[in-house]
Coordinates of C-alpha atoms in Angstrom, one line a residue:
Chain A
M1 CA 91.9 67.2 -84.8
S2 CA 88.6 68.0 -87.5
Q3 CA 85.8 70.1 -86.2
S4 CA 83.6 67.3 -85.7
S5 CA 85.6 64.6 -83.7
F6 CA 86.0 67.7 -81.3
D7 CA 82.6 67.7 -81.0
H8 CA 82.3 64.1 -80.7
A9 CA 85.1 64.5 -77.3
I10 CA 82.6 67.1 -76.0
E11 CA 79.8 64.9 -76.6
A12 CA 81.3 61.8 -74.6
F13 CA 83.0 64.1 -71.7
G14 CA 79.6 65.9 -71.0
F15 CA 78.0 62.4 -70.9
I16 CA 80.5 61.1 -68.3
E17 CA 80.0 64.3 -66.5
R18 CA 76.4 63.9 -66.0
L19 CA 76.5 60.5 -65.5
E20 CA 78.5 61.4 -61.9
N21 CA 75.1 62.6 -60.2
I22 CA 72.9 60.7 -61.5
P23 CA 71.4 58.5 -58.9
N24 CA 69.8 56.0 -60.1
I25 CA 69.7 53.4 -62.5
Q26 CA 66.4 54.7 -64.4
G27 CA 68.5 58.2 -64.8
V28 CA 71.4 56.5 -66.4
I29 CA 69.0 54.6 -68.4
D30 CA 67.5 58.6 -69.7
E31 CA 70.8 59.6 -70.1
M32 CA 71.6 56.7 -72.2
S33 CA 68.4 56.9 -74.2
K34 CA 69.3 61.1 -74.8
S35 CA 72.7 60.6 -75.5
L36 CA 73.0 57.5 -77.9
S37 CA 69.9 58.7 -79.7
I38 CA 72.5 60.6 -81.4
F39 CA 74.4 58.3 -83.0
G40 CA 71.0 56.5 -84.1
F41 CA 71.0 53.9 -81.0
E42 CA 67.1 52.9 -80.6
N43 CA 67.8 49.8 -78.0
F44 CA 70.7 49.1 -75.4
I45 CA 71.7 46.9 -72.7
I46 CA 74.4 46.3 -70.3
T47 CA 74.3 42.8 -68.6
G48 CA 76.5 40.3 -67.0
L49 CA 78.1 37.4 -69.5
P50 CA 76.1 34.4 -67.5
N51 CA 78.1 31.3 -66.7
L52 CA 76.3 28.0 -67.1
K53 CA 73.8 27.8 -64.0
E54 CA 72.7 31.5 -64.3
R55 CA 70.3 32.8 -66.3
F56 CA 70.2 35.5 -68.9
D57 CA 67.7 37.7 -66.5
Q58 CA 70.0 37.3 -63.4
V59 CA 72.7 38.9 -64.9
V60 CA 71.2 41.7 -67.2
L61 CA 72.0 45.3 -65.1
L62 CA 69.5 47.7 -67.1
K63 CA 68.0 47.9 -70.3
K64 CA 66.2 49.5 -72.7
W65 CA 64.8 46.8 -75.2
P66 CA 61.7 46.2 -76.7
I67 CA 59.3 44.0 -74.3
G68 CA 58.9 41.5 -76.7
W69 CA 62.1 40.8 -77.5
F70 CA 63.6 40.5 -73.7
E71 CA 60.6 37.9 -73.1
I72 CA 61.9 35.9 -76.8
Y73 CA 65.2 36.4 -75.4
T74 CA 65.0 34.8 -72.4
K75 CA 62.0 32.1 -73.0
K76 CA 64.4 30.8 -76.1
D77 CA 67.7 30.7 -73.7
Y78 CA 69.4 33.0 -76.9
V79 CA 72.0 34.2 -74.8
R80 CA 73.6 30.5 -75.3
S81 CA 73.4 31.1 -79.1
D82 CA 74.2 34.8 -79.8
P83 CA 76.9 35.5 -81.8
V84 CA 77.5 38.4 -80.0
I85 CA 77.2 37.8 -76.7
R86 CA 79.9 34.6 -77.9
L87 CA 82.6 37.5 -79.5
C88 CA 81.8 39.3 -76.0
R89 CA 83.8 36.3 -74.4
N90 CA 86.9 36.2 -76.8
T91 CA 87.9 39.6 -77.2
V92 CA 88.5 43.2 -75.3
Q93 CA 88.3 45.1 -78.0
P94 CA 84.6 46.5 -79.4
F95 CA 82.8 45.5 -82.7
E96 CA 80.3 46.0 -84.7
W97 CA 77.3 43.1 -84.2
S98 CA 78.2 42.7 -87.8
E99 CA 82.0 41.3 -87.4
A100 CA 80.3 38.8 -84.9
P101 CA 81.1 35.7 -86.6
Y102 CA 78.7 32.2 -87.0
D103 CA 77.9 29.6 -89.3
R104 CA 74.4 30.3 -90.8
E105 CA 74.1 26.8 -92.1
G106 CA 75.9 25.0 -89.4
D107 CA 74.4 27.1 -86.5
P108 CA 71.0 28.2 -87.5
R109 CA 70.4 29.0 -83.9
A110 CA 72.9 31.8 -84.2
A111 CA 71.4 32.9 -87.1
E112 CA 67.8 33.0 -85.6
V113 CA 68.9 35.6 -82.9
M114 CA 70.2 37.7 -85.4
D115 CA 67.2 37.4 -87.7
R116 CA 64.0 37.9 -85.1
A117 CA 66.0 40.9 -83.5
T118 CA 66.2 42.8 -86.7
D119 CA 62.1 42.2 -86.3
F120 CA 62.7 44.2 -83.6
R121 CA 64.6 47.7 -85.0
M122 CA 67.6 45.7 -83.8
K123 CA 69.7 45.4 -87.5
N124 CA 72.6 46.6 -86.8
G125 CA 74.6 47.2 -83.4
F126 CA 78.1 47.9 -81.8
C127 CA 79.3 46.1 -79.0
L128 CA 81.9 46.8 -76.5
P129 CA 83.2 43.8 -74.5
I130 CA 83.9 44.4 -70.8
H131 CA 86.6 42.1 -69.0
G132 CA 87.2 43.5 -65.6
I133 CA 89.1 42.1 -62.7
N134 CA 89.0 38.8 -61.3
G135 CA 87.2 37.6 -64.5
Y136 CA 84.0 39.5 -64.1
E137 CA 82.3 39.5 -67.9
A138 CA 80.3 41.9 -69.2
C139 CA 79.3 43.6 -72.0
L140 CA 77.0 47.1 -73.0
S141 CA 75.5 46.3 -76.5
M142 CA 73.4 48.7 -78.2
S143 CA 71.3 48.9 -81.4
G144 CA 69.4 50.5 -84.1
I145 CA 68.6 50.8 -88.1
N146 CA 70.9 53.9 -88.7
L147 CA 73.4 53.8 -86.9
D148 CA 76.5 56.4 -87.4
L149 CA 79.3 54.2 -86.4
S150 CA 82.5 55.6 -88.1
S151 CA 86.1 55.7 -87.1
R152 CA 85.2 59.0 -85.8
T153 CA 82.4 58.3 -83.6
K154 CA 83.6 54.7 -82.3
P155 CA 86.2 56.2 -79.5
A156 CA 83.3 58.4 -78.3
L157 CA 80.9 55.9 -78.3
H158 CA 83.9 53.5 -76.5
L159 CA 84.2 56.0 -74.1
M160 CA 81.0 56.2 -73.0
A161 CA 80.1 53.1 -73.0
M162 CA 83.0 52.4 -70.1
Y163 CA 81.5 55.1 -67.5
A164 CA 78.0 54.0 -68.4
F165 CA 79.1 50.6 -67.4
E166 CA 80.9 51.7 -64.6
R167 CA 78.1 54.0 -63.5
T168 CA 75.2 51.3 -63.6
R169 CA 78.2 49.0 -61.7
Q170 CA 78.5 51.8 -58.9
L171 CA 74.8 51.8 -58.8
L172 CA 74.0 48.4 -58.6
D173 CA 77.1 47.4 -57.1
P174 CA 77.3 44.0 -58.0
L175 CA 81.0 44.3 -57.4
P176 CA 83.5 41.7 -58.9
C177 CA 80.1 39.9 -58.9
R178 CA 78.9 37.0 -57.0
R179 CA 80.9 34.2 -59.2
T180 CA 84.3 35.6 -58.0
D181 CA 82.9 36.2 -54.6
L182 CA 82.2 32.7 -54.5
L183 CA 86.1 31.7 -53.9
T184 CA 88.4 34.0 -51.7
P185 CA 91.4 35.1 -53.3
R186 CA 93.5 31.9 -51.2
E187 CA 91.5 29.5 -52.5
R188 CA 91.6 30.2 -56.0
E189 CA 95.5 30.8 -55.7
A190 CA 95.4 27.6 -54.2
L191 CA 93.6 25.8 -56.8
M192 CA 95.9 27.7 -59.7
W193 CA 98.5 25.7 -58.3
A194 CA 96.9 22.4 -58.3
A195 CA 96.1 23.1 -61.7
A196 CA 99.6 23.6 -62.6
G197 CA 100.5 20.0 -60.9
K198 CA 101.8 21.4 -57.6
S199 CA 101.0 19.8 -53.9
A200 CA 99.7 21.1 -51.1
A201 CA 102.8 20.7 -49.3
D202 CA 104.5 22.8 -53.0
T203 CA 101.7 25.2 -52.8
G204 CA 102.7 26.1 -49.2
D205 CA 106.1 26.6 -50.1
I206 CA 105.3 28.7 -52.6
L207 CA 102.4 31.3 -51.1
G208 CA 104.1 31.0 -47.8
I209 CA 101.4 29.2 -45.5
T210 CA 101.5 26.0 -44.0
E211 CA 100.5 22.7 -45.8
R212 CA 97.7 22.8 -43.4
T213 CA 96.1 25.9 -44.6
V214 CA 96.3 24.9 -48.2
T215 CA 94.2 21.8 -47.7
A216 CA 91.5 23.9 -46.1
H217 CA 91.5 26.5 -48.4
I218 CA 91.2 23.7 -51.2
A219 CA 88.4 21.5 -48.9
S220 CA 86.6 25.0 -48.9
A221 CA 86.7 25.5 -52.3
C222 CA 85.3 22.2 -52.8
Q223 CA 82.3 22.6 -50.8
K224 CA 81.4 25.4 -52.3
L225 CA 81.8 24.3 -55.6
N226 CA 80.0 21.6 -54.7
A227 CA 83.1 19.3 -55.8
T228 CA 83.9 16.1 -54.7
N229 CA 87.7 16.5 -54.5
K230 CA 90.4 18.8 -55.3
T231 CA 90.5 17.5 -59.3
Q232 CA 86.8 18.2 -59.4
A233 CA 87.1 21.7 -57.7
V234 CA 89.6 23.0 -60.2
A235 CA 87.6 21.4 -63.5
R236 CA 84.4 23.3 -62.3
A237 CA 87.0 26.8 -61.4
M238 CA 88.2 26.9 -64.7
Q239 CA 84.6 25.6 -66.1
Y240 CA 83.2 29.2 -64.2
K241 CA 86.1 31.0 -65.1
L242 CA 87.1 31.6 -61.5
I243 CA 91.2 29.9 -62.6
Q244 CA 92.9 30.2 -65.9
I245 CA 95.9 28.2 -66.4
Chain B
M1 CA 105.5 35.8 -50.5
T2 CA 104.9 38.6 -52.7
C3 CA 105.7 42.2 -51.6
V4 CA 106.1 45.3 -53.6
H5 CA 109.7 47.0 -53.1
V6 CA 110.2 51.1 -53.3
I7 CA 113.4 51.6 -56.0
T8 CA 114.5 54.9 -56.5
H9 CA 118.0 56.1 -57.1
G10 CA 118.7 56.8 -54.0
N11 CA 118.4 52.4 -52.9
R12 CA 118.9 51.8 -56.4
A13 CA 122.4 49.9 -55.8
L14 CA 120.8 47.3 -53.5
Y15 CA 118.5 46.2 -56.5
E16 CA 120.3 46.1 -59.5
E17 CA 119.7 42.3 -60.1
S18 CA 115.7 43.1 -59.7
I19 CA 115.8 45.8 -62.5
Q20 CA 117.6 43.9 -64.5
Q21 CA 114.6 41.4 -64.0
F22 CA 112.6 44.0 -64.6
F23 CA 113.7 45.5 -67.9
R24 CA 113.9 41.8 -69.1
L25 CA 110.8 41.1 -68.1
R26 CA 109.5 44.1 -70.0
H27 CA 110.8 42.9 -72.9
Q28 CA 109.0 39.9 -72.6
V29 CA 105.4 41.3 -71.7
F30 CA 105.6 44.5 -73.9
V31 CA 107.6 43.6 -76.9
E32 CA 106.7 40.3 -77.1
E33 CA 103.5 39.5 -75.7
R34 CA 101.8 43.0 -76.3
G35 CA 103.7 43.8 -79.3
W36 CA 104.4 47.5 -79.1
S37 CA 107.3 46.4 -81.7
G38 CA 108.5 50.2 -81.4
L39 CA 110.2 49.1 -78.3
R40 CA 112.1 45.8 -79.6
R41 CA 115.9 45.4 -78.5
F42 CA 118.3 43.4 -79.8
D43 CA 119.6 42.5 -76.0
G44 CA 116.0 41.3 -74.8
F45 CA 116.1 44.6 -72.5
E46 CA 113.4 47.2 -72.9
I47 CA 114.7 50.4 -71.6
D48 CA 113.8 53.6 -72.4
A49 CA 115.0 57.4 -71.9
Y50 CA 112.5 57.3 -69.3
D51 CA 114.7 55.3 -67.0
N52 CA 116.6 57.4 -65.8
E53 CA 117.4 58.5 -62.3
Y54 CA 114.2 60.3 -61.9
A55 CA 111.8 57.4 -62.4
I56 CA 110.7 55.4 -59.4
Y57 CA 109.8 51.7 -59.5
L58 CA 107.7 49.5 -57.7
L59 CA 108.5 46.1 -58.2
A60 CA 106.6 42.7 -56.8
I61 CA 108.9 40.4 -55.8
D62 CA 108.4 36.9 -54.8
D63 CA 111.4 35.2 -53.2
G64 CA 113.9 37.0 -55.1
R65 CA 111.8 37.1 -58.4
V66 CA 110.1 39.8 -60.0
V67 CA 106.3 39.1 -60.7
G68 CA 105.2 42.5 -61.5
G69 CA 106.2 46.0 -61.9
Q70 CA 105.1 49.6 -62.6
R71 CA 107.3 52.9 -63.2
L72 CA 106.5 56.4 -61.9
Y73 CA 107.9 59.7 -63.2
P74 CA 107.9 63.6 -62.9
T75 CA 105.3 64.9 -64.5
L76 CA 106.9 68.8 -64.4
L77 CA 110.3 66.7 -66.4
P78 CA 109.6 65.8 -70.3
H79 CA 107.5 62.4 -69.9
M80 CA 106.0 60.3 -71.8
I81 CA 102.6 61.9 -72.4
S82 CA 103.9 65.5 -72.9
E83 CA 106.9 64.2 -75.6
V84 CA 105.0 61.1 -77.0
F85 CA 101.8 61.2 -76.9
P86 CA 100.7 65.2 -76.9
K87 CA 97.7 64.4 -79.4
M88 CA 96.2 61.8 -77.2
V89 CA 95.0 64.6 -75.2
Q90 CA 92.4 67.1 -75.1
R91 CA 91.9 69.0 -72.4
G92 CA 95.7 69.9 -71.4
V93 CA 98.8 68.0 -70.4
P94 CA 98.2 67.8 -66.2
Q95 CA 101.9 68.8 -65.3
A96 CA 102.7 69.8 -61.3
A97 CA 105.2 68.7 -58.4
D98 CA 102.4 66.2 -57.2
I99 CA 101.0 64.7 -60.3
F100 CA 103.3 61.7 -61.6
E101 CA 103.3 59.9 -64.3
W102 CA 102.5 55.9 -64.4
T103 CA 103.9 53.4 -67.0
R104 CA 105.3 50.1 -67.8
Y105 CA 102.9 48.2 -65.8
F106 CA 102.7 44.1 -65.8
V107 CA 102.1 41.4 -63.9
V108 CA 104.0 38.1 -65.2
K109 CA 101.6 35.9 -67.0
E110 CA 101.2 33.0 -64.2
R111 CA 100.6 35.6 -61.8
R112 CA 97.7 37.4 -63.5
T113 CA 94.8 35.1 -62.2
G114 CA 96.1 36.1 -58.6
R115 CA 96.2 39.0 -56.2
T116 CA 99.6 40.2 -57.4
D117 CA 97.4 42.5 -60.2
C118 CA 95.7 43.9 -56.5
R119 CA 98.6 44.2 -54.9
L120 CA 100.5 46.3 -57.6
L121 CA 97.6 48.5 -57.5
A122 CA 97.0 48.8 -53.9
A123 CA 101.2 49.5 -53.8
M124 CA 100.8 52.5 -56.8
Q125 CA 98.2 54.6 -54.4
E126 CA 100.0 53.7 -51.2
F127 CA 103.6 55.0 -52.4
C128 CA 101.9 57.8 -53.6
L129 CA 99.6 59.0 -50.7
E130 CA 102.6 58.7 -48.3
E131 CA 104.6 60.9 -50.9
G132 CA 102.0 63.4 -51.4
I133 CA 101.1 62.8 -54.8
S134 CA 97.4 63.7 -55.9
E135 CA 97.1 62.1 -59.3
V136 CA 99.0 59.5 -61.7
T137 CA 98.5 60.2 -65.3
A138 CA 98.8 57.4 -68.3
V139 CA 98.7 56.1 -71.6
V140 CA 96.5 52.5 -71.6
E141 CA 94.9 50.1 -73.8
M142 CA 91.1 50.5 -73.2
W143 CA 90.4 47.5 -71.8
W144 CA 92.3 48.6 -68.5
L145 CA 89.3 51.4 -67.6
P146 CA 87.0 48.6 -66.3
R147 CA 89.6 47.1 -64.2
W148 CA 90.8 49.9 -62.9
Q149 CA 87.3 51.2 -62.2
Q150 CA 86.4 48.4 -61.2
A151 CA 90.0 48.0 -58.6
G152 CA 88.0 51.3 -57.0
F153 CA 90.2 53.3 -58.7
K154 CA 88.7 57.3 -60.2
V155 CA 89.5 57.5 -63.8
R156 CA 89.1 60.8 -65.6
P157 CA 89.6 60.8 -69.8
L158 CA 91.8 63.3 -70.8
G159 CA 90.9 62.7 -74.0
L160 CA 89.1 60.5 -76.4
P161 CA 90.1 57.0 -77.5
Q162 CA 93.3 56.6 -80.2
T163 CA 94.2 53.4 -81.8
I164 CA 98.3 52.5 -81.1
D165 CA 99.5 49.2 -82.6
E166 CA 95.5 48.4 -83.8
Q167 CA 94.5 48.8 -80.1
P168 CA 92.9 51.7 -78.5
C169 CA 94.3 53.2 -76.1
I170 CA 93.4 56.6 -73.8
A171 CA 95.2 59.0 -72.1
A172 CA 93.5 59.3 -68.3
A173 CA 94.3 61.1 -64.8
V174 CA 93.7 58.2 -61.8
E175 CA 93.1 60.2 -58.7
I176 CA 94.7 59.3 -55.6
S177 CA 92.8 58.3 -52.5
E178 CA 92.3 56.8 -48.8
A179 CA 89.3 55.9 -50.8
S180 CA 90.7 53.9 -53.7
L181 CA 93.1 52.4 -51.7
D182 CA 91.2 50.9 -49.1
H183 CA 88.7 49.7 -52.2
V184 CA 91.3 47.6 -53.6
R185 CA 93.1 46.1 -50.3
R186 CA 89.3 45.1 -49.6
L187 CA 88.7 43.7 -53.2
A188 CA 91.9 41.5 -52.4
G189 CA 91.7 40.4 -48.8
L190 CA 95.2 42.8 -48.3
R191 CA 95.7 43.4 -44.9
G192 CA 97.2 47.0 -43.9
A193 CA 100.6 48.6 -46.3
S194 CA 102.6 46.5 -47.9
L195 CA 105.3 48.4 -49.5
I196 CA 108.7 47.9 -48.5
R197 CA 111.4 50.6 -48.1
H198 CA 115.3 49.3 -47.7
G199 CA 117.6 51.6 -47.5
R200 CA 117.4 55.3 -48.6
T201 CA 114.5 55.8 -51.0
S202 CA 114.4 60.1 -50.8
R203 CA 111.5 62.1 -51.7
P204 CA 110.6 61.7 -55.0
I205 CA 108.5 64.7 -55.1
H206 CA 110.9 67.3 -54.2
R207 CA 114.0 66.1 -56.2
V208 CA 112.7 67.3 -59.2
P209 CA 114.7 70.7 -60.2
H210 CA 112.5 73.7 -59.7
A211 CA 114.1 75.2 -63.1
V212 CA 112.1 72.8 -65.3
A213 CA 108.4 73.7 -64.0

């Protein structure tokens, strides 16, 4: 192993150990500011990916962003057109902002997000998507102008990001998130089998519960999803990514 | 209903059919789906050098059908991290009687949104607690890390991530604890023990020959 990747390992392990004893979010932000600045990062955010009903500011876990940028980003609802957020939903691999595709001609909103970000020294960036248990989606995105991003530094940053996210999650306890808390595991299972074309009786056989119980789970899911029937409940659950088939 | 069965050398004869299903599913999941081409075999069974008398399998079985599985193997014997992935470890390969290596974890495609994942994770913690195992080590794709952590597992990196087959992977140690078991059970709404032991499953921790240590 080269000397420099050894240093990065020490840096990353040290960061992880220090995080464990940090008691609050401001402490995490300070530690991240210090450790990420070594790699040239000036700004960062840890955020959940909002579903259609959530506003961006409701899902942000922590941030060190220029105030002006956060205001514009929220006001203009950029989260719906941000190519970085879009790519986050579709990959589990870390990526540089420049790798997030968009069509400058056909998608001027996406171009606007990326262009205006540079006004706030957010020219280049590195984004770490997080796909948690029960469909919880989040990311840590960090940016700056002169970044030390290479095959030597990325593994350390990747690891540091996962632990920064985890410490933040512990401190805020958004647990697999209200979105997934919405339905119980049984309700999700019942809807999944409904989506697969199974009747309540079939589903009961598969799950080893009575047909009546299956119907009760589905009725309860309908209520929570504000759906008038099973079909709409399945559609909504898929839309919110509570179930997948 | 899905239950997780403990299969060791001692009771394997009772589970021959399930073990064969498990090997075939491993080929489907790891070779065909995940693209670990080095494991490809013409007969469609993924079996390696560690599928021997020391391997312990925890298989999720629903009405005779294997829907997920995982393997534990003593770290006092040559194991994958010590033999295949020693370069993934920058802080020394953990090897002790109460440390096992955790490999070949998967859930079949159609069960990935249900509780099977949590059931298997809980079963691993539960089994290790019962057997006095304090830690398991594993090499996994990085996207596993937040999933484990959200399941309540305490994960210690053993090295920096490295790319294997174009996927960033990491060698890590997972602590075994009552707290983690409680957390993952709560998350999935699982009540109480879910491990099934048929026949003689022996005490794996005592079966490793001392000479190799």
